[in-house]
PDB file of C-alpha atoms in Angstrom:
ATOM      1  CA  UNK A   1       0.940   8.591   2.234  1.00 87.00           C
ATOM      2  CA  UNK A   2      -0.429  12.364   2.019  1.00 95.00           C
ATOM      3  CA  UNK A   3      -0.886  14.005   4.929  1.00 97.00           C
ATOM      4  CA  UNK A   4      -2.999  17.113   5.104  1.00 97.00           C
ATOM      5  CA  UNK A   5      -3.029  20.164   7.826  1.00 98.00           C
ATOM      6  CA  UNK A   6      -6.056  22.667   8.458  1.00 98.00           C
ATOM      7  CA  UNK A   7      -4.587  25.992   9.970  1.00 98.00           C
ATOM      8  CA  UNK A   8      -5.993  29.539   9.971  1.00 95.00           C
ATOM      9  CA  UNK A   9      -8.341  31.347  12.677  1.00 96.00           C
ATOM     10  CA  UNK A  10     -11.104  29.962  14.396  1.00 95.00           C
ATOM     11  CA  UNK A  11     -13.457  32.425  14.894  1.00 97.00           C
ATOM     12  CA  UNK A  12     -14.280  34.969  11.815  1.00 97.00           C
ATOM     13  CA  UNK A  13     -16.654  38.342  12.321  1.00 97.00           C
ATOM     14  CA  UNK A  14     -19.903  38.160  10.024  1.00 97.00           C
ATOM     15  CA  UNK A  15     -19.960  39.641   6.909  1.00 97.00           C
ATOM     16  CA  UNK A  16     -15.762  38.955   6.603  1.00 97.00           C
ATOM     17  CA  UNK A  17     -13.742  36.693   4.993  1.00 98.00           C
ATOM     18  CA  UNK A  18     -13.278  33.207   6.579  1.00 97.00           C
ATOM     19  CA  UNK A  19      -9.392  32.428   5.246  1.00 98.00           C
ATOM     20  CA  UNK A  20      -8.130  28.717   5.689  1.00 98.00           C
ATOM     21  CA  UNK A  21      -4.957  26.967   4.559  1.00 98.00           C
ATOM     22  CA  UNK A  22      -4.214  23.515   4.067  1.00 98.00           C
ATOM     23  CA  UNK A  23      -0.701  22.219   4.640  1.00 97.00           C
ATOM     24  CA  UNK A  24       0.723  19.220   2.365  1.00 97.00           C
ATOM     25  CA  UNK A  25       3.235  16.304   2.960  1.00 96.00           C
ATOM     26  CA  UNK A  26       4.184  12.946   2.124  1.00 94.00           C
ATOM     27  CA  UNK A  27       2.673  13.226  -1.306  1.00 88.00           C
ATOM     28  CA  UNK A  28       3.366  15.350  -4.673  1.00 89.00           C
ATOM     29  CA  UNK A  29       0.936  18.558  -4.863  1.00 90.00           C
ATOM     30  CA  UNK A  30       1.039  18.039  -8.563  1.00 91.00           C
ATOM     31  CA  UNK A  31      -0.904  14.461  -8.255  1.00 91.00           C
ATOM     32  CA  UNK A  32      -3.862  14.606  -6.561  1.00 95.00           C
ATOM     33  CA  UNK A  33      -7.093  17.135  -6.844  1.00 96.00           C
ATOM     34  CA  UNK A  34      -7.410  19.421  -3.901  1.00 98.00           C
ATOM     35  CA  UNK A  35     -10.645  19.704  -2.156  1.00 98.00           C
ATOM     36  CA  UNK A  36     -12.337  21.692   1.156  1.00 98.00           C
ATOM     37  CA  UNK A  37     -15.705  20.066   2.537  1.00 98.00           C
ATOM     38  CA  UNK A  38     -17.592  21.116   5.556  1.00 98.00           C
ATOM     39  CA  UNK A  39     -19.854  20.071   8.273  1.00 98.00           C
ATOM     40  CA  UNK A  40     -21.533  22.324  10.114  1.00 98.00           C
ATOM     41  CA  UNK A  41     -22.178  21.348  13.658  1.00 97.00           C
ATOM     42  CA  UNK A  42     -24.861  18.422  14.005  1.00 96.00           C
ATOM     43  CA  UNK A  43     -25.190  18.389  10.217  1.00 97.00           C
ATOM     44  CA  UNK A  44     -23.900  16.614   7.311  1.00 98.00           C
ATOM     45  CA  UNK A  45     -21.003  17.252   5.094  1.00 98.00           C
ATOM     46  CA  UNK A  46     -20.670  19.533   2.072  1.00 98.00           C
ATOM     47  CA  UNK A  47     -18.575  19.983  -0.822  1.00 98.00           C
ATOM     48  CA  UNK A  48     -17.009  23.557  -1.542  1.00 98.00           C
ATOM     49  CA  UNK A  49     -14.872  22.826  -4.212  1.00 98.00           C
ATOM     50  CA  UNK A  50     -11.617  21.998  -5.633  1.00 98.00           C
ATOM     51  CA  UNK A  51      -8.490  22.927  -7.861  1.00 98.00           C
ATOM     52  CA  UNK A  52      -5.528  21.076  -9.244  1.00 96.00           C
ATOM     53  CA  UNK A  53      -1.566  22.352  -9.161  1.00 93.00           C
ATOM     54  CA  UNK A  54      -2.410  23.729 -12.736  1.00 94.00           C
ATOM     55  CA  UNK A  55      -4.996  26.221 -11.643  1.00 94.00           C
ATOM     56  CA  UNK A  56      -8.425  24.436 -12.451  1.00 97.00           C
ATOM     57  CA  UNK A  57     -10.717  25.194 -10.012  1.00 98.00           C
ATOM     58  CA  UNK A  58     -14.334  24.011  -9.544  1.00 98.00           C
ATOM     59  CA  UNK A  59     -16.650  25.031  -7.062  1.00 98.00           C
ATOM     60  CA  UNK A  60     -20.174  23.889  -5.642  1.00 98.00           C
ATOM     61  CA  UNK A  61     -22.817  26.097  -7.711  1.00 97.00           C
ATOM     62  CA  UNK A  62     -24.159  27.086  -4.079  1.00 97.00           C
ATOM     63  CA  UNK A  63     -20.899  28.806  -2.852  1.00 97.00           C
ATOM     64  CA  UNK A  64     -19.372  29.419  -5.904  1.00 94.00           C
ATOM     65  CA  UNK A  65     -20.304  33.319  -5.851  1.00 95.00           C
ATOM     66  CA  UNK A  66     -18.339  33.573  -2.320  1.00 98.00           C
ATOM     67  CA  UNK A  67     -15.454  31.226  -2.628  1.00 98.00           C
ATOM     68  CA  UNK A  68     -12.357  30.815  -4.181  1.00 98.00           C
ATOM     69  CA  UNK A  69      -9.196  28.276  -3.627  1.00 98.00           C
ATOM     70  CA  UNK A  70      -5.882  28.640  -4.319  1.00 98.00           C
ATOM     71  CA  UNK A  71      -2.894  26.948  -4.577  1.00 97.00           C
ATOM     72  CA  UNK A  72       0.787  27.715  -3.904  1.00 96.00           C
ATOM     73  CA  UNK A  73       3.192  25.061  -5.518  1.00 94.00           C
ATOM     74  CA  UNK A  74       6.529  26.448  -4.472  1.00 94.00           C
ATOM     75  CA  UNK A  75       4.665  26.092  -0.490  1.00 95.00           C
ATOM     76  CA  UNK A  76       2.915  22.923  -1.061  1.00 95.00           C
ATOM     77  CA  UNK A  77      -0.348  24.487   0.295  1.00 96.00           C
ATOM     78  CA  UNK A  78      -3.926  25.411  -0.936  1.00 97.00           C
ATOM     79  CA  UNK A  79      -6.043  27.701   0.643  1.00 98.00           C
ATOM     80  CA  UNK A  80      -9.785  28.748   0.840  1.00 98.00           C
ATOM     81  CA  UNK A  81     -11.323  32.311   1.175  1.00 98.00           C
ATOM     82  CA  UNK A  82     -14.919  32.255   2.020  1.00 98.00           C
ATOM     83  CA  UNK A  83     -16.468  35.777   1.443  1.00 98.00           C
ATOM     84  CA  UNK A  84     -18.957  37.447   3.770  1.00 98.00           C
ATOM     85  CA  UNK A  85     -19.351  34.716   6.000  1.00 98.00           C
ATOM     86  CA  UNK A  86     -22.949  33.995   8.301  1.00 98.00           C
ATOM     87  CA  UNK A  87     -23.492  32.025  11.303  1.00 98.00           C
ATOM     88  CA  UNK A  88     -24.483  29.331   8.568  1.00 98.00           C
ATOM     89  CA  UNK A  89     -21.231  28.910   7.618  1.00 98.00           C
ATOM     90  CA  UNK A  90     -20.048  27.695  11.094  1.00 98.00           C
ATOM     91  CA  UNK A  91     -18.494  24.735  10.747  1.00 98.00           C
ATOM     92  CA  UNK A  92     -15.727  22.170  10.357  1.00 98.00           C
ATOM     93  CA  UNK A  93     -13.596  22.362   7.527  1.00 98.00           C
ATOM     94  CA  UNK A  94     -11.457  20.012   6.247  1.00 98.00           C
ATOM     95  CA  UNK A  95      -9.104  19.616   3.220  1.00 98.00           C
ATOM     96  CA  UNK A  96      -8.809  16.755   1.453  1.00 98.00           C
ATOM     97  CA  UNK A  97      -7.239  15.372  -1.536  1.00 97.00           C
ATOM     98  CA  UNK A  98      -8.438  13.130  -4.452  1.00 95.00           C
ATOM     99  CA  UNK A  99      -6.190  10.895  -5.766  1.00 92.00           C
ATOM    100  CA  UNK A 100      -6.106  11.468 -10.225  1.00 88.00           C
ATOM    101  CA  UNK A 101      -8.143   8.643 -11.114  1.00 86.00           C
ATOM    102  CA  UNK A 102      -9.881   7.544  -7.944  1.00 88.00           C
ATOM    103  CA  UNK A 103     -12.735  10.600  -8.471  1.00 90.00           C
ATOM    104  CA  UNK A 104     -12.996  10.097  -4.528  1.00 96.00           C
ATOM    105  CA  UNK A 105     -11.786  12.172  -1.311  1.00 97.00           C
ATOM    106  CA  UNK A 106      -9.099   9.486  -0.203  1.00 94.00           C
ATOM    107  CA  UNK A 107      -7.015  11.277   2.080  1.00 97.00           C
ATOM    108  CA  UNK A 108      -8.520  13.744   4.670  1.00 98.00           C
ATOM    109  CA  UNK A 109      -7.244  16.697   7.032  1.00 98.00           C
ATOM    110  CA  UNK A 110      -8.121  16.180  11.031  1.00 98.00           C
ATOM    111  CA  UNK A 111     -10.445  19.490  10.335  1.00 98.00           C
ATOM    112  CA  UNK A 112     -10.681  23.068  11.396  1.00 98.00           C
ATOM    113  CA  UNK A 113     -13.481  24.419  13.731  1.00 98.00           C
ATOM    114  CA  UNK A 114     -14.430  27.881  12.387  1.00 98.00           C
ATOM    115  CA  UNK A 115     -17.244  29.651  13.849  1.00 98.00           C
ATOM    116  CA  UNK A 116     -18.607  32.869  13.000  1.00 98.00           C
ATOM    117  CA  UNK A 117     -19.760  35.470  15.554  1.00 96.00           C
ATOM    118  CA  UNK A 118     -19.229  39.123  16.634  1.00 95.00           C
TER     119      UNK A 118
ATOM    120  CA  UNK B   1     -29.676  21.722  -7.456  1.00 84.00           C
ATOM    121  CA  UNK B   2     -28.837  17.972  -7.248  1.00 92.00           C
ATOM    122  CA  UNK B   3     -30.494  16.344  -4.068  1.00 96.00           C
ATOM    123  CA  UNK B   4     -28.603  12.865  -3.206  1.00 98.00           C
ATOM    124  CA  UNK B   5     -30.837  10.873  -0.690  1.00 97.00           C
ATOM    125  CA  UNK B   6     -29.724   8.627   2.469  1.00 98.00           C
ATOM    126  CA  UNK B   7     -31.780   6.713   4.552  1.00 98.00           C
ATOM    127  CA  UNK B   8     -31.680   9.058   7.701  1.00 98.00           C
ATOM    128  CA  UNK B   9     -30.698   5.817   9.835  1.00 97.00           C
ATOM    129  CA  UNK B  10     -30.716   1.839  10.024  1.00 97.00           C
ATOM    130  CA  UNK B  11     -30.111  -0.480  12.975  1.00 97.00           C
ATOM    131  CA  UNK B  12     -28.591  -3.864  12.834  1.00 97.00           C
ATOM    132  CA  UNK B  13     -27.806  -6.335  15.022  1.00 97.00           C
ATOM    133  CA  UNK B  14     -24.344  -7.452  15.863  1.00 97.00           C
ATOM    134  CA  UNK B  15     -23.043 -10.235  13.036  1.00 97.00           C
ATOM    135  CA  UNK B  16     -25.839  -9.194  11.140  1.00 98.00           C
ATOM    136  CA  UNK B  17     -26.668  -7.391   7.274  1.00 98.00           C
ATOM    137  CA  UNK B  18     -27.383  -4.015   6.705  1.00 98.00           C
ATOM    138  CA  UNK B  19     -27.481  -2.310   2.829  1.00 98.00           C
ATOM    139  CA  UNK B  20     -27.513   1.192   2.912  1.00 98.00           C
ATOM    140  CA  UNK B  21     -28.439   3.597  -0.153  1.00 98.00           C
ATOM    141  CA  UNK B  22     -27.583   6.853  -2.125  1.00 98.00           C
ATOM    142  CA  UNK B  23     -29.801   7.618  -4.259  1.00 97.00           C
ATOM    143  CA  UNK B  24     -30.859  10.764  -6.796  1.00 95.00           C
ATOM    144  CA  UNK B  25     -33.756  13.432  -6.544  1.00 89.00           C
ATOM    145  CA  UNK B  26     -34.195  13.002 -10.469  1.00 88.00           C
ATOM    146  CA  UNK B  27     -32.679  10.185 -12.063  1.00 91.00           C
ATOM    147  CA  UNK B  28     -30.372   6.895 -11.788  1.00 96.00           C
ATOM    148  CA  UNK B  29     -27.488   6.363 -10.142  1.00 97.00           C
ATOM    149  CA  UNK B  30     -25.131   4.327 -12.094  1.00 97.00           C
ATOM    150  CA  UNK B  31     -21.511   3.720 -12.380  1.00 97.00           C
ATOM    151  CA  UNK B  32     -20.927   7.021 -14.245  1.00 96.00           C
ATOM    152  CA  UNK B  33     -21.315   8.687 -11.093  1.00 96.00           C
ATOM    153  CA  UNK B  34     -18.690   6.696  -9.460  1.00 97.00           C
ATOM    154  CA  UNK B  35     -20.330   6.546  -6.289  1.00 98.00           C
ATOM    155  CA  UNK B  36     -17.888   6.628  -2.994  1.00 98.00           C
ATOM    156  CA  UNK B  37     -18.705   5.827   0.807  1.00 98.00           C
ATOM    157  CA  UNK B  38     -17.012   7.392   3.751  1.00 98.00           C
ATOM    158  CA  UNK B  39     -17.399   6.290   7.676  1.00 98.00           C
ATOM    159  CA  UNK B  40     -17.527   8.943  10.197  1.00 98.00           C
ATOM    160  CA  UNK B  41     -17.052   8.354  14.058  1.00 97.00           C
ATOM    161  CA  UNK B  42     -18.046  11.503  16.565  1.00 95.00           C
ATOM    162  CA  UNK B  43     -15.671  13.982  16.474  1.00 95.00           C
ATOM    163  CA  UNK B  44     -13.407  12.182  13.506  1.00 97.00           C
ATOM    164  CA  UNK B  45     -12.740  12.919   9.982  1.00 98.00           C
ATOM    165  CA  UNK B  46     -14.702  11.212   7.733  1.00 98.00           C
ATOM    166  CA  UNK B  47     -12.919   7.898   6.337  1.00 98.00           C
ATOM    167  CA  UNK B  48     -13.157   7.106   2.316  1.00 98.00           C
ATOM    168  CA  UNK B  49     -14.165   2.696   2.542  1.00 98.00           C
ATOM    169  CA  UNK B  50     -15.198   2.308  -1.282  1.00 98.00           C
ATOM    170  CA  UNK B  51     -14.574   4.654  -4.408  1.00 98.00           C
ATOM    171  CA  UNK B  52     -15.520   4.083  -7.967  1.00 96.00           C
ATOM    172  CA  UNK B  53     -18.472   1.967  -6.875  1.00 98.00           C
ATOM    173  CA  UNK B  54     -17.425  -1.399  -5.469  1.00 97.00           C
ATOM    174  CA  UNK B  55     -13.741  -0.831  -4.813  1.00 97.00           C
ATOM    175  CA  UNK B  56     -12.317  -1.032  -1.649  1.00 97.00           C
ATOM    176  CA  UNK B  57      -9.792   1.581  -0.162  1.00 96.00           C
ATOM    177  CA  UNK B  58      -6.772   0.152   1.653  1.00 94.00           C
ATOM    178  CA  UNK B  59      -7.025  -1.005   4.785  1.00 96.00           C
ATOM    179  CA  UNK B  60     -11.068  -1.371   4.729  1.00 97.00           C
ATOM    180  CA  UNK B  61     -12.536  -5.150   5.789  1.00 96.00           C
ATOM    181  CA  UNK B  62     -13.546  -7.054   2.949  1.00 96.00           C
ATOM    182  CA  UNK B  63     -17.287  -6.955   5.515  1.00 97.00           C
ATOM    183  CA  UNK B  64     -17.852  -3.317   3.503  1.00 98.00           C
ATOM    184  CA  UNK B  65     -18.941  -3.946  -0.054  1.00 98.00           C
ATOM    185  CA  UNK B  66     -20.385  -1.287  -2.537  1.00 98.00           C
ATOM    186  CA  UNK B  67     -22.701  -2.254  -5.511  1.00 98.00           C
ATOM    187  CA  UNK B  68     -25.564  -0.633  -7.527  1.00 98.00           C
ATOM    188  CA  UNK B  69     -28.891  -1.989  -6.677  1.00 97.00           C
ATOM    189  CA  UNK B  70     -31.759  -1.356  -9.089  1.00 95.00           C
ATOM    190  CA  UNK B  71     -31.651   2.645  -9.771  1.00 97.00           C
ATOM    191  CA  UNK B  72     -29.372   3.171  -6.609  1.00 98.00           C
ATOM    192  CA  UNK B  73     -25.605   3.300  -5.207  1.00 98.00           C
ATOM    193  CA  UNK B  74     -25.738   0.837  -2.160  1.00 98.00           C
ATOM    194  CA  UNK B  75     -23.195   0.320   0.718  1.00 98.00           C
ATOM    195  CA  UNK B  76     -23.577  -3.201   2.328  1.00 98.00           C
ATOM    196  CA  UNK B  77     -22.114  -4.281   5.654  1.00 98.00           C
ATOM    197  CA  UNK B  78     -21.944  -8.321   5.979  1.00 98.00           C
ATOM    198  CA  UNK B  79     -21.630  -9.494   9.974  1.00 97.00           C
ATOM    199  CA  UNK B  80     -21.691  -6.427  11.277  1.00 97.00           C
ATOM    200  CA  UNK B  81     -19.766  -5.149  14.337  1.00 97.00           C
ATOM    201  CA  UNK B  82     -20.010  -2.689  17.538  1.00 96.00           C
ATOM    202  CA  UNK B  83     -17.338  -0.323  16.248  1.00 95.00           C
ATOM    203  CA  UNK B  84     -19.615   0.116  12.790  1.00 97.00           C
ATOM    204  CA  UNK B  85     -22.244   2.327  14.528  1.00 98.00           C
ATOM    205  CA  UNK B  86     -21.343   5.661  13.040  1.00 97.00           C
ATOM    206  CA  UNK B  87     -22.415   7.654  10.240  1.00 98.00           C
ATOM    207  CA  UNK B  88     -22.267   6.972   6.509  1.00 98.00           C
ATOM    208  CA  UNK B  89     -22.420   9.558   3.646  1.00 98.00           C
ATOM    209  CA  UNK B  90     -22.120   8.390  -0.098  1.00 98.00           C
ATOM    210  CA  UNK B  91     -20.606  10.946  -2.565  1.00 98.00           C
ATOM    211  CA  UNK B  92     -21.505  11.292  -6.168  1.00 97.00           C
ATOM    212  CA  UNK B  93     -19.762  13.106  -8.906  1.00 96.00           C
ATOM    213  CA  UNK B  94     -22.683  14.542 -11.060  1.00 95.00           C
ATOM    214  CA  UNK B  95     -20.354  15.824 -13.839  1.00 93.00           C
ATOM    215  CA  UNK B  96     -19.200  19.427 -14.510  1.00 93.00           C
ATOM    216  CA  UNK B  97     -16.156  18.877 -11.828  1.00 94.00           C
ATOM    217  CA  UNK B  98     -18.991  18.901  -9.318  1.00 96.00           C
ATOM    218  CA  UNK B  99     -19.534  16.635  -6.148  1.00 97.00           C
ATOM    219  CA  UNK B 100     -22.252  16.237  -4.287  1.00 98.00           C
ATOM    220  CA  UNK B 101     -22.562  14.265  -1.278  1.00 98.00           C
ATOM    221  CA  UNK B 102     -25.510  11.948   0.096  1.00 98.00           C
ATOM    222  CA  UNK B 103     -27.573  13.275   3.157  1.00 98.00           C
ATOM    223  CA  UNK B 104     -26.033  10.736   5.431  1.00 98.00           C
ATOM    224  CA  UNK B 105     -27.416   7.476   7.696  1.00 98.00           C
ATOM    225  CA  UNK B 106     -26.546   6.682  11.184  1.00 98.00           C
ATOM    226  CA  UNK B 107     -25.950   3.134  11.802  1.00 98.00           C
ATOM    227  CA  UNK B 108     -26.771   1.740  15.131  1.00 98.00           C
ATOM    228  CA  UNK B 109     -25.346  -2.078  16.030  1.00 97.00           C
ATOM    229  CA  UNK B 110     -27.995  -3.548  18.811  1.00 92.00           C
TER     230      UNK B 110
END
């Protein structure tokens, strides 16, 4: 069973970058897609994108000018950068994976409270 | 931009039937967006119940069924119970590597 961890700061400045990692076990990295989503407070969620171990990266067409995700095999991790952040991107983040062939998020992170303020 | 429409909430009573919906700003949904459902309780990660349309993940009760009903994905919940009130989103992959998910309906059991 994968198992996914959130870490990385919880407060970010405006107009910085909002950097997140996700941690994971008890599953191959090479053998399931690798997505964040978000929720801001009070709202609904929100895909930001994905990649695979191989590189391939896709992103939603609203974010895709400020984000990019990365992976790191050799760590078993993934990470997102979020460029010049607003108060609108306070939220919850959570990784998530997608098992090859279920085209679903089937396995999530607890999530990662990030808000951004001065 | 792809818009994918909940109802914004539903209430049911205990033991009862609810269907929920996901729906498109322009179009169809059909099985080529294989249509997903997740459960969310306050303050939890969301939890995947049905992928590729109508199949259930692990674990979920066989009271959770997915189906497409007329030009819509649908989530249906057969003899409902207390510990269903939460919220539902539905997620739809529109192509192009690109997900979108549904606007979301809270489900109250009274």
């Amino acid at each position: 069973q994968v198992q996914l961890q959130e870490s990385g700061p919880g407060l970010a400045k405006p107009s910085e970058t909002l950097s997140l990692t996700c941690t994971v076990s008890g599953g191959s990295i090479r053998s399931y897609y690798w997505n964040w989503i978000r929720q801001a407070p009070g709202k609904g969620l929100e895909w930001i994108g994905y990649i695979y171990y191989s590189g391939t990266t896709s992103y939603n067409p609203s974010l895709k000018s400020r984000a990019t995700i990365s992976i790191d095999t050799s760590k078993n991790q993934f990470s997102l950068n979020l460029r010049s952040v607003t108060s609108e991107d306070t939220a919850v983040y959570y990784c998530t994976a997608t098992t090859l062939g279920v085209d679903a998020f089937d396995f999530w992170g607890q999530g990662t409270m990030v808000t951004v303020s001065s | 931009q792809t818009v994918v429409t909940q109802e914004p909430s539903f209430s049911v009573s205990p033991g009862g039937t609810v269907t929920l919906t996901c729906g498109l700003s322009s179009g169809s949904v059909s099985t080529r967006y294989y249509p997903s459902w997740y459960q969310q309780t306050p303050g939890q990660a969301p939890r995947m119940l049905i992928y590729g349309t109508n199949i259930r993940s692990s674990g979920v009760p066989d009271r959770f069924s997915g189906s497409i009903l007329g030009n819509k994905a649908a989530l249906t919940i057969t003899g409902a119970q207390a510990d269903d009130e939460c919220d539902y989103y539905c997620v739809l992959y529109v192509g192009g590597g690109i997900y979108v998910f549904g606007t979301g309906t809270k489900v109250t059991v009274l």
